[in-house]
Amino acid sequence: MRQHSAQLAEVLTGSFEREVVANIFNGSDRVLEGVRFESWQLDSDLGRPVSSDGSGAVIHSSVDGSSLVPVGADGVLSPFRARVEPVMTIRAGAFEEAVSLGTFRVSSVPSASDTVASVGGRDVVVASRVDLRFDSLEADIYRWGFRFPEQSKAGVSAYSEIRRLTGMPVEQTVPDVLVPSVKVWEAKQGGRLDAVLELGKILGGSAVVNSRGAWVVIPDEVGEPVATLRLGSQGTVTEVGSEIDTDTVYNEVVGTFEDASGKPLYAVARVESGPLSVFGPYGVHTRYYESDLVRTQAQADVAVRSVLAESIGSQQYDVQVQCHVNPLVEVGDVVALEGWKRPLVGRLRKVSLSNSPLMSVTMRVARRLT
């Protein structure tokens, strides 16, 4: 979740006003603060390598006749140097609190223009409008390529490898693990980001940059909700893919691996109770699994149990929701939905924010099979 006070969480359960402005950074320097930010939109998707993109127009009134329209690499809003931080301020009565929606890399300036007026017989710029498109900070790692294939060290921590590869802050959200064998990260377009995303999978989830500019790993399993979304009278809920498909529901996993000397390793995990028991009417549905990251029997046992748990939890479906704006939630958060015909708890896979008082989200909800 985005940083906030307990009082703000309470305010968001009622009526409130909101306003969005932008701060502009060049490197670590904040060169513009609290400028008007109009026609903005921010779309996030946990399934994309670069999880978020957006757009918006910076509107700036000039007091000295200077223009904000960038020219090539020149200008504080040039995509060659600019970062944008949209900030939403929530007001309710005497209460007021600002929430940073994150800092993003400006990727392009689709259009820009100045408003000119005659002052003292000469034309001067009185205002500038600059349209921006921007991406979340995974884009920095996508752009930063390896000069040659890089090799990790066997037994290095997955989180420490993410820190090494990105040079960015990391917030540990799941237990750390050791990378059990030497990994070679390819020198290719987007190879560094691919490496970080693979390390996220090794950690049991999806690696993403959060609103504080830190790498986190969103776990695959749905935990306890951290926020509640309000449906309201104008809200809508569409349940997508509610059909039941057993093709991907395995109740037995057989793993075949090799240790460091090439000796075969085997491991089996099975469901032995409940409706998915291998002894029950569902029967036996076997999946075979192998990985070059497994080098010991203990790792093999953990791997097949993890794959089995993933299979049982694979019966998930998406719920598309339009609800009241809540600027605190971001992709990866587990939320509850209030005001629907039955309780819903799911992980946010997609979040779309804009000028609208409503937001659109996609919740991935697990179907209970055991």
PDB file of C-alpha atoms in Angstrom, residues 62-339:
ATOM      1  CA  SER A  62       5.097  31.604 -16.088  1.00  0.00           C
ATOM      2  CA  VAL A  63       5.970  34.616 -13.920  1.00  0.00           C
ATOM      3  CA  ASP A  64       9.111  35.549 -15.827  1.00  0.00           C
ATOM      4  CA  GLY A  65       8.101  34.783 -19.408  1.00  0.00           C
ATOM      5  CA  SER A  66      10.052  31.518 -19.541  1.00  0.00           C
ATOM      6  CA  SER A  67       8.762  28.439 -21.335  1.00  0.00           C
ATOM      7  CA  LEU A  68       8.605  24.865 -20.032  1.00  0.00           C
ATOM      8  CA  VAL A  69       8.397  23.389 -23.526  1.00  0.00           C
ATOM      9  CA  PRO A  70      11.418  21.057 -23.805  1.00  0.00           C
ATOM     10  CA  VAL A  71      13.739  21.208 -26.807  1.00  0.00           C
ATOM     11  CA  GLY A  72      15.573  17.931 -27.301  1.00  0.00           C
ATOM     12  CA  ALA A  73      17.541  17.214 -24.129  1.00  0.00           C
ATOM     13  CA  ASP A  74      17.066  20.776 -22.868  1.00  0.00           C
ATOM     14  CA  GLY A  75      14.351  21.744 -20.399  1.00  0.00           C
ATOM     15  CA  VAL A  76      13.297  20.349 -17.028  1.00  0.00           C
ATOM     16  CA  LEU A  77      10.486  18.347 -18.682  1.00  0.00           C
ATOM     17  CA  SER A  78      12.670  16.747 -21.336  1.00  0.00           C
ATOM     18  CA  PRO A  79      12.205  12.952 -21.375  1.00  0.00           C
ATOM     19  CA  PHE A  80      15.998  12.715 -21.420  1.00  0.00           C
ATOM     20  CA  ARG A  81      16.076  13.826 -17.784  1.00  0.00           C
ATOM     21  CA  ALA A  82      12.628  14.183 -16.189  1.00  0.00           C
ATOM     22  CA  ARG A  83      10.844  12.112 -13.565  1.00  0.00           C
ATOM     23  CA  VAL A  84       7.269  12.880 -12.560  1.00  0.00           C
ATOM     24  CA  GLU A  85       5.599  12.263  -9.197  1.00  0.00           C
ATOM     25  CA  PRO A  86       1.792  12.623  -9.241  1.00  0.00           C
ATOM     26  CA  VAL A  87       0.502  13.510  -5.780  1.00  0.00           C
ATOM     27  CA  MET A  88      -3.160  13.180  -4.783  1.00  0.00           C
ATOM     28  CA  THR A  89      -4.393  15.375  -1.935  1.00  0.00           C
ATOM     29  CA  ILE A  90      -7.501  14.206  -0.058  1.00  0.00           C
ATOM     30  CA  ARG A  91      -9.637  16.809   1.732  1.00  0.00           C
ATOM     31  CA  ALA A  92     -12.624  16.330   4.017  1.00  0.00           C
ATOM     32  CA  GLY A  93     -13.611  19.286   6.176  1.00  0.00           C
ATOM     33  CA  ALA A  94     -10.511  20.468   8.024  1.00  0.00           C
ATOM     34  CA  PHE A  95      -8.649  17.252   7.165  1.00  0.00           C
ATOM     35  CA  GLU A  96      -6.035  17.253   4.397  1.00  0.00           C
ATOM     36  CA  GLU A  97      -3.390  14.687   3.459  1.00  0.00           C
ATOM     37  CA  ALA A  98      -1.241  14.167   0.366  1.00  0.00           C
ATOM     38  CA  VAL A  99      -0.503  10.715  -1.070  1.00  0.00           C
ATOM     39  CA  SER A 100       2.340  10.133  -3.513  1.00  0.00           C
ATOM     40  CA  LEU A 101       1.233   7.851  -6.351  1.00  0.00           C
ATOM     41  CA  GLY A 102       4.872   7.015  -7.081  1.00  0.00           C
ATOM     42  CA  THR A 103       7.741   8.384  -9.128  1.00  0.00           C
ATOM     43  CA  PHE A 104       7.864   7.566 -12.832  1.00  0.00           C
ATOM     44  CA  ARG A 105      10.285   7.928 -15.714  1.00  0.00           C
ATOM     45  CA  VAL A 106       9.063  10.341 -18.391  1.00  0.00           C
ATOM     46  CA  SER A 107       9.251   8.355 -21.617  1.00  0.00           C
ATOM     47  CA  SER A 108       7.989  10.886 -24.160  1.00  0.00           C
ATOM     48  CA  VAL A 109       6.444  14.302 -24.729  1.00  0.00           C
ATOM     49  CA  PRO A 110       3.693  13.796 -27.333  1.00  0.00           C
ATOM     50  CA  SER A 111       2.920  17.517 -27.574  1.00  0.00           C
ATOM     51  CA  ALA A 112       3.759  20.811 -25.929  1.00  0.00           C
ATOM     52  CA  SER A 113       2.737  24.417 -26.443  1.00  0.00           C
ATOM     53  CA  ASP A 114       3.042  27.897 -24.968  1.00  0.00           C
ATOM     54  CA  THR A 115       0.394  30.544 -24.464  1.00  0.00           C
ATOM     55  CA  VAL A 116       1.819  33.900 -25.497  1.00  0.00           C
ATOM     56  CA  ALA A 117       0.520  37.377 -24.647  1.00  0.00           C
ATOM     57  CA  SER A 118       1.664  40.853 -25.593  1.00  0.00           C
ATOM     58  CA  VAL A 119       3.170  42.650 -22.600  1.00  0.00           C
ATOM     59  CA  GLY A 120       4.723  46.070 -23.023  1.00  0.00           C
ATOM     60  CA  GLY A 121       4.761  45.697 -26.750  1.00  0.00           C
ATOM     61  CA  ARG A 122       6.515  42.348 -26.828  1.00  0.00           C
ATOM     62  CA  ASP A 123       5.294  38.769 -26.850  1.00  0.00           C
ATOM     63  CA  VAL A 124       6.013  36.791 -23.666  1.00  0.00           C
ATOM     64  CA  VAL A 125       5.104  33.306 -22.528  1.00  0.00           C
ATOM     65  CA  VAL A 126       2.409  33.378 -19.841  1.00  0.00           C
ATOM     66  CA  ALA A 127       1.764  29.641 -19.583  1.00  0.00           C
ATOM     67  CA  SER A 128       3.041  26.304 -20.875  1.00  0.00           C
ATOM     68  CA  ARG A 129       1.233  23.009 -21.410  1.00  0.00           C
ATOM     69  CA  VAL A 130       3.383  19.899 -21.754  1.00  0.00           C
ATOM     70  CA  ASP A 131       1.829  16.464 -22.287  1.00  0.00           C
ATOM     71  CA  LEU A 132       3.813  13.646 -20.709  1.00  0.00           C
ATOM     72  CA  ARG A 133       3.854   9.885 -20.994  1.00  0.00           C
ATOM     73  CA  PHE A 134       5.640   7.974 -18.273  1.00  0.00           C
ATOM     74  CA  ASP A 135       6.555   4.476 -17.050  1.00  0.00           C
ATOM     75  CA  SER A 136       7.227   2.885 -13.674  1.00  0.00           C
ATOM     76  CA  LEU A 137      10.840   2.418 -12.656  1.00  0.00           C
ATOM     77  CA  GLU A 138      11.163  -1.149 -13.934  1.00  0.00           C
ATOM     78  CA  ALA A 139      11.787   0.715 -17.217  1.00  0.00           C
ATOM     79  CA  ASP A 140      15.181   1.838 -15.895  1.00  0.00           C
ATOM     80  CA  ILE A 141      16.243  -1.787 -15.452  1.00  0.00           C
ATOM     81  CA  TYR A 142      14.811  -2.797 -18.838  1.00  0.00           C
ATOM     82  CA  ARG A 143      16.894  -0.081 -20.520  1.00  0.00           C
ATOM     83  CA  TRP A 144      20.090  -0.909 -18.593  1.00  0.00           C
ATOM     84  CA  GLY A 145      21.587  -3.815 -20.484  1.00  0.00           C
ATOM     85  CA  PHE A 146      24.404  -6.194 -19.653  1.00  0.00           C
ATOM     86  CA  ARG A 147      27.577  -5.496 -21.655  1.00  0.00           C
ATOM     87  CA  PHE A 148      28.307  -9.233 -21.639  1.00  0.00           C
ATOM     88  CA  PRO A 149      26.685 -12.282 -20.006  1.00  0.00           C
ATOM     89  CA  GLU A 150      26.924 -12.055 -16.215  1.00  0.00           C
ATOM     90  CA  GLN A 151      27.168 -15.000 -13.871  1.00  0.00           C
ATOM     91  CA  SER A 152      25.758 -15.167 -10.369  1.00  0.00           C
ATOM     92  CA  LYS A 153      27.511 -17.035  -7.598  1.00  0.00           C
ATOM     93  CA  ALA A 154      26.089 -20.349  -6.417  1.00  0.00           C
ATOM     94  CA  GLY A 155      24.419 -19.930  -3.048  1.00  0.00           C
ATOM     95  CA  VAL A 156      23.961 -16.168  -3.349  1.00  0.00           C
ATOM     96  CA  SER A 157      20.812 -14.755  -1.759  1.00  0.00           C
ATOM     97  CA  ALA A 158      18.026 -13.972  -4.249  1.00  0.00           C
ATOM     98  CA  TYR A 159      17.362 -10.597  -2.638  1.00  0.00           C
ATOM     99  CA  SER A 160      21.061  -9.672  -2.629  1.00  0.00           C
ATOM    100  CA  GLU A 161      21.203 -10.557  -6.323  1.00  0.00           C
ATOM    101  CA  ILE A 162      18.232  -8.241  -7.006  1.00  0.00           C
ATOM    102  CA  ARG A 163      20.073  -5.464  -5.160  1.00  0.00           C
ATOM    103  CA  ARG A 164      23.236  -6.106  -7.157  1.00  0.00           C
ATOM    104  CA  LEU A 165      21.477  -6.194 -10.510  1.00  0.00           C
ATOM    105  CA  THR A 166      19.331  -3.089  -9.962  1.00  0.00           C
ATOM    106  CA  GLY A 167      21.240  -0.857  -7.560  1.00  0.00           C
ATOM    107  CA  MET A 168      17.819   0.089  -6.160  1.00  0.00           C
ATOM    108  CA  PRO A 169      16.210  -0.200  -2.707  1.00  0.00           C
ATOM    109  CA  VAL A 170      14.643  -3.582  -1.924  1.00  0.00           C
ATOM    110  CA  GLU A 171      11.885  -4.246   0.615  1.00  0.00           C
ATOM    111  CA  GLN A 172      11.795  -7.876   1.734  1.00  0.00           C
ATOM    112  CA  THR A 173       8.179  -9.062   1.532  1.00  0.00           C
ATOM    113  CA  VAL A 174       8.745 -12.838   1.390  1.00  0.00           C
ATOM    114  CA  PRO A 175      11.404 -15.067   3.000  1.00  0.00           C
ATOM    115  CA  ASP A 176      14.770 -14.892   1.266  1.00  0.00           C
ATOM    116  CA  VAL A 177      16.175 -17.985  -0.454  1.00  0.00           C
ATOM    117  CA  LEU A 178      19.522 -19.002  -1.852  1.00  0.00           C
ATOM    118  CA  VAL A 179      19.993 -19.353  -5.591  1.00  0.00           C
ATOM    119  CA  PRO A 180      21.110 -22.993  -5.506  1.00  0.00           C
ATOM    120  CA  SER A 181      23.206 -23.042  -8.672  1.00  0.00           C
ATOM    121  CA  VAL A 182      25.190 -20.691 -10.860  1.00  0.00           C
ATOM    122  CA  LYS A 183      22.934 -18.626 -13.106  1.00  0.00           C
ATOM    123  CA  VAL A 184      24.058 -16.912 -16.305  1.00  0.00           C
ATOM    124  CA  TRP A 185      22.133 -13.738 -17.092  1.00  0.00           C
ATOM    125  CA  GLU A 186      21.975 -13.131 -20.834  1.00  0.00           C
ATOM    126  CA  ALA A 187      23.231  -9.974 -22.517  1.00  0.00           C
ATOM    127  CA  LYS A 188      20.127  -9.136 -24.552  1.00  0.00           C
ATOM    128  CA  GLN A 189      17.489  -6.432 -24.812  1.00  0.00           C
ATOM    129  CA  GLY A 190      15.740  -6.350 -21.437  1.00  0.00           C
ATOM    130  CA  GLY A 191      17.996  -9.077 -20.080  1.00  0.00           C
ATOM    131  CA  ARG A 192      18.658  -7.375 -16.746  1.00  0.00           C
ATOM    132  CA  LEU A 193      14.921  -6.972 -16.096  1.00  0.00           C
ATOM    133  CA  ASP A 194      14.338 -10.590 -17.151  1.00  0.00           C
ATOM    134  CA  ALA A 195      16.896 -11.644 -14.550  1.00  0.00           C
ATOM    135  CA  VAL A 196      15.140  -9.704 -11.790  1.00  0.00           C
ATOM    136  CA  LEU A 197      11.754 -11.127 -12.783  1.00  0.00           C
ATOM    137  CA  GLU A 198      13.200 -14.664 -12.697  1.00  0.00           C
ATOM    138  CA  LEU A 199      14.584 -14.028  -9.222  1.00  0.00           C
ATOM    139  CA  GLY A 200      11.083 -12.948  -8.199  1.00  0.00           C
ATOM    140  CA  LYS A 201       9.785 -16.328  -9.354  1.00  0.00           C
ATOM    141  CA  ILE A 202      12.524 -18.104  -7.396  1.00  0.00           C
ATOM    142  CA  LEU A 203      11.287 -16.194  -4.344  1.00  0.00           C
ATOM    143  CA  GLY A 204       7.753 -17.431  -5.016  1.00  0.00           C
ATOM    144  CA  GLY A 205       6.091 -14.414  -6.562  1.00  0.00           C
ATOM    145  CA  SER A 206       6.279 -11.474  -8.947  1.00  0.00           C
ATOM    146  CA  ALA A 207       8.994  -8.798  -8.682  1.00  0.00           C
ATOM    147  CA  VAL A 208       7.726  -5.240  -9.099  1.00  0.00           C
ATOM    148  CA  VAL A 209       8.723  -1.688  -8.127  1.00  0.00           C
ATOM    149  CA  ASN A 210       6.301  -0.187  -5.605  1.00  0.00           C
ATOM    150  CA  SER A 211       5.203   3.431  -5.125  1.00  0.00           C
ATOM    151  CA  ARG A 212       8.195   4.093  -2.854  1.00  0.00           C
ATOM    152  CA  GLY A 213      10.617   3.182  -5.636  1.00  0.00           C
ATOM    153  CA  ALA A 214      11.679  -0.107  -4.034  1.00  0.00           C
ATOM    154  CA  TRP A 215      11.649  -3.618  -5.456  1.00  0.00           C
ATOM    155  CA  VAL A 216       9.211  -5.972  -3.718  1.00  0.00           C
ATOM    156  CA  VAL A 217       8.077  -9.513  -4.443  1.00  0.00           C
ATOM    157  CA  ILE A 218       4.313 -10.017  -4.533  1.00  0.00           C
ATOM    158  CA  PRO A 219       3.662 -13.582  -3.289  1.00  0.00           C
ATOM    159  CA  ASP A 220       1.542 -15.901  -5.413  1.00  0.00           C
ATOM    160  CA  GLU A 221      -0.823 -16.843  -2.598  1.00  0.00           C
ATOM    161  CA  VAL A 222      -3.602 -14.500  -1.444  1.00  0.00           C
ATOM    162  CA  GLY A 223      -3.158 -13.406   2.164  1.00  0.00           C
ATOM    163  CA  GLU A 224      -5.172 -11.200   4.475  1.00  0.00           C
ATOM    164  CA  PRO A 225      -6.663  -7.978   3.030  1.00  0.00           C
ATOM    165  CA  VAL A 226      -4.853  -4.732   3.796  1.00  0.00           C
ATOM    166  CA  ALA A 227      -7.665  -2.435   2.619  1.00  0.00           C
ATOM    167  CA  THR A 228     -11.354  -2.396   1.767  1.00  0.00           C
ATOM    168  CA  LEU A 229     -12.748  -0.991  -1.480  1.00  0.00           C
ATOM    169  CA  ARG A 230     -16.206   0.604  -1.503  1.00  0.00           C
ATOM    170  CA  LEU A 231     -18.480  -0.386  -4.354  1.00  0.00           C
ATOM    171  CA  GLY A 232     -21.034   2.409  -3.925  1.00  0.00           C
ATOM    172  CA  SER A 233     -24.226   3.033  -5.887  1.00  0.00           C
ATOM    173  CA  GLN A 234     -22.380   3.600  -9.196  1.00  0.00           C
ATOM    174  CA  GLY A 235     -20.033   0.664  -8.835  1.00  0.00           C
ATOM    175  CA  THR A 236     -20.080  -2.408 -11.026  1.00  0.00           C
ATOM    176  CA  VAL A 237     -18.766  -5.955 -10.626  1.00  0.00           C
ATOM    177  CA  THR A 238     -18.158  -8.377 -13.477  1.00  0.00           C
ATOM    178  CA  GLU A 239     -16.989 -11.885 -12.672  1.00  0.00           C
ATOM    179  CA  VAL A 240     -14.848 -13.197 -15.495  1.00  0.00           C
ATOM    180  CA  GLY A 241     -13.943 -16.825 -16.139  1.00  0.00           C
ATOM    181  CA  SER A 242     -16.075 -18.365 -13.419  1.00  0.00           C
ATOM    182  CA  GLU A 243     -16.094 -21.730 -15.206  1.00  0.00           C
ATOM    183  CA  ILE A 244     -14.403 -24.682 -13.508  1.00  0.00           C
ATOM    184  CA  ASP A 245     -11.569 -26.363 -15.406  1.00  0.00           C
ATOM    185  CA  THR A 246      -9.790 -29.406 -13.951  1.00  0.00           C
ATOM    186  CA  ASP A 247      -7.134 -29.695 -16.667  1.00  0.00           C
ATOM    187  CA  THR A 248      -4.582 -27.726 -14.615  1.00  0.00           C
ATOM    188  CA  VAL A 249      -5.540 -29.106 -11.201  1.00  0.00           C
ATOM    189  CA  TYR A 250      -2.925 -31.759 -10.393  1.00  0.00           C
ATOM    190  CA  ASN A 251      -3.073 -33.714  -7.137  1.00  0.00           C
ATOM    191  CA  GLU A 252       0.306 -35.425  -7.604  1.00  0.00           C
ATOM    192  CA  VAL A 253       3.654 -33.912  -8.625  1.00  0.00           C
ATOM    193  CA  VAL A 254       6.644 -36.043  -9.576  1.00  0.00           C
ATOM    194  CA  GLY A 255       9.957 -34.216  -9.690  1.00  0.00           C
ATOM    195  CA  THR A 256      13.090 -35.410 -11.500  1.00  0.00           C
ATOM    196  CA  PHE A 257      16.340 -33.562 -10.836  1.00  0.00           C
ATOM    197  CA  GLU A 258      20.120 -34.003 -10.651  1.00  0.00           C
ATOM    198  CA  ASP A 259      22.525 -33.186  -7.835  1.00  0.00           C
ATOM    199  CA  ALA A 260      25.790 -31.325  -8.375  1.00  0.00           C
ATOM    200  CA  SER A 261      27.549 -34.545  -9.480  1.00  0.00           C
ATOM    201  CA  GLY A 262      24.820 -35.524 -11.956  1.00  0.00           C
ATOM    202  CA  LYS A 263      23.241 -38.185  -9.760  1.00  0.00           C
ATOM    203  CA  PRO A 264      19.431 -38.409 -10.223  1.00  0.00           C
ATOM    204  CA  LEU A 265      17.124 -37.003  -7.538  1.00  0.00           C
ATOM    205  CA  TYR A 266      13.429 -37.843  -7.235  1.00  0.00           C
ATOM    206  CA  ALA A 267      10.643 -36.344  -5.137  1.00  0.00           C
ATOM    207  CA  VAL A 268       6.877 -36.843  -5.002  1.00  0.00           C
ATOM    208  CA  ALA A 269       4.120 -34.740  -3.411  1.00  0.00           C
ATOM    209  CA  ARG A 270       0.472 -35.887  -3.266  1.00  0.00           C
ATOM    210  CA  VAL A 271      -2.882 -34.759  -1.923  1.00  0.00           C
ATOM    211  CA  GLU A 272      -4.081 -37.539   0.394  1.00  0.00           C
ATOM    212  CA  SER A 273      -7.226 -36.049   1.947  1.00  0.00           C
ATOM    213  CA  GLY A 274     -10.231 -33.966   0.954  1.00  0.00           C
ATOM    214  CA  PRO A 275     -12.053 -33.737  -2.401  1.00  0.00           C
ATOM    215  CA  LEU A 276      -8.765 -33.714  -4.364  1.00  0.00           C
ATOM    216  CA  SER A 277      -7.310 -36.800  -2.658  1.00  0.00           C
ATOM    217  CA  VAL A 278      -5.539 -39.267  -4.940  1.00  0.00           C
ATOM    218  CA  PHE A 279      -7.625 -41.938  -3.173  1.00  0.00           C
ATOM    219  CA  GLY A 280     -10.974 -40.236  -3.853  1.00  0.00           C
ATOM    220  CA  PRO A 281     -13.367 -39.968  -6.817  1.00  0.00           C
ATOM    221  CA  TYR A 282     -11.210 -37.322  -8.522  1.00  0.00           C
ATOM    222  CA  GLY A 283      -8.559 -39.973  -9.123  1.00  0.00           C
ATOM    223  CA  VAL A 284      -4.888 -39.284  -9.764  1.00  0.00           C
ATOM    224  CA  HIS A 285      -3.796 -36.389 -11.977  1.00  0.00           C
ATOM    225  CA  THR A 286       0.015 -36.346 -12.228  1.00  0.00           C
ATOM    226  CA  ARG A 287       2.271 -33.473 -13.210  1.00  0.00           C
ATOM    227  CA  TYR A 288       5.988 -33.933 -13.939  1.00  0.00           C
ATOM    228  CA  TYR A 289       8.427 -31.206 -12.954  1.00  0.00           C
ATOM    229  CA  GLU A 290      12.144 -30.576 -13.382  1.00  0.00           C
ATOM    230  CA  SER A 291      14.466 -27.647 -12.681  1.00  0.00           C
ATOM    231  CA  ASP A 292      18.196 -27.010 -12.949  1.00  0.00           C
ATOM    232  CA  LEU A 293      17.948 -24.877  -9.795  1.00  0.00           C
ATOM    233  CA  VAL A 294      17.408 -27.981  -7.615  1.00  0.00           C
ATOM    234  CA  ARG A 295      20.587 -29.698  -6.447  1.00  0.00           C
ATOM    235  CA  THR A 296      19.727 -31.441  -3.141  1.00  0.00           C
ATOM    236  CA  GLN A 297      17.015 -33.809  -1.908  1.00  0.00           C
ATOM    237  CA  ALA A 298      15.726 -31.172   0.510  1.00  0.00           C
ATOM    238  CA  GLN A 299      15.378 -28.668  -2.342  1.00  0.00           C
ATOM    239  CA  ALA A 300      13.622 -31.321  -4.442  1.00  0.00           C
ATOM    240  CA  ASP A 301      11.090 -32.022  -1.693  1.00  0.00           C
ATOM    241  CA  VAL A 302      10.384 -28.304  -1.262  1.00  0.00           C
ATOM    242  CA  ALA A 303      10.061 -27.806  -5.029  1.00  0.00           C
ATOM    243  CA  VAL A 304       7.420 -30.505  -5.608  1.00  0.00           C
ATOM    244  CA  ARG A 305       5.408 -29.357  -2.584  1.00  0.00           C
ATOM    245  CA  SER A 306       5.486 -25.806  -3.941  1.00  0.00           C
ATOM    246  CA  VAL A 307       4.360 -26.915  -7.422  1.00  0.00           C
ATOM    247  CA  LEU A 308       1.569 -28.988  -5.889  1.00  0.00           C
ATOM    248  CA  ALA A 309       0.375 -26.023  -3.808  1.00  0.00           C
ATOM    249  CA  GLU A 310       0.468 -23.813  -6.903  1.00  0.00           C
ATOM    250  CA  SER A 311      -1.592 -26.373  -8.836  1.00  0.00           C
ATOM    251  CA  ILE A 312      -4.252 -26.589  -6.151  1.00  0.00           C
ATOM    252  CA  GLY A 313      -4.392 -22.808  -5.982  1.00  0.00           C
ATOM    253  CA  SER A 314      -4.457 -22.396  -9.748  1.00  0.00           C
ATOM    254  CA  GLN A 315      -8.242 -22.330  -9.856  1.00  0.00           C
ATOM    255  CA  GLN A 316      -8.498 -18.591  -9.712  1.00  0.00           C
ATOM    256  CA  TYR A 317     -10.728 -16.205 -11.574  1.00  0.00           C
ATOM    257  CA  ASP A 318     -10.761 -12.490 -12.181  1.00  0.00           C
ATOM    258  CA  VAL A 319     -13.334 -10.031 -10.904  1.00  0.00           C
ATOM    259  CA  GLN A 320     -13.466  -6.666 -12.649  1.00  0.00           C
ATOM    260  CA  VAL A 321     -14.635  -3.902 -10.342  1.00  0.00           C
ATOM    261  CA  GLN A 322     -15.429  -0.227 -10.757  1.00  0.00           C
ATOM    262  CA  CYS A 323     -15.556   1.430  -7.353  1.00  0.00           C
ATOM    263  CA  HIS A 324     -14.804   4.594  -5.365  1.00  0.00           C
ATOM    264  CA  VAL A 325     -11.267   5.926  -5.717  1.00  0.00           C
ATOM    265  CA  ASN A 326      -8.841   4.703  -3.092  1.00  0.00           C
ATOM    266  CA  PRO A 327      -5.355   6.134  -3.785  1.00  0.00           C
ATOM    267  CA  LEU A 328      -3.759   3.952  -1.112  1.00  0.00           C
ATOM    268  CA  VAL A 329      -3.998   0.635  -2.960  1.00  0.00           C
ATOM    269  CA  GLU A 330      -1.603  -0.503  -5.663  1.00  0.00           C
ATOM    270  CA  VAL A 331      -1.090  -3.645  -7.712  1.00  0.00           C
ATOM    271  CA  GLY A 332      -0.192  -6.635  -5.570  1.00  0.00           C
ATOM    272  CA  ASP A 333      -2.273  -5.537  -2.578  1.00  0.00           C
ATOM    273  CA  VAL A 334      -4.850  -7.949  -1.200  1.00  0.00           C
ATOM    274  CA  VAL A 335      -8.167  -6.139  -0.729  1.00  0.00           C
ATOM    275  CA  ALA A 336     -11.728  -6.853   0.347  1.00  0.00           C
ATOM    276  CA  LEU A 337     -14.719  -5.522  -1.580  1.00  0.00           C
ATOM    277  CA  GLU A 338     -17.547  -3.936   0.414  1.00  0.00           C
ATOM    278  CA  GLY A 339     -21.090  -3.629  -0.931  1.00  0.00           C
TER     279      GLY A 339
END
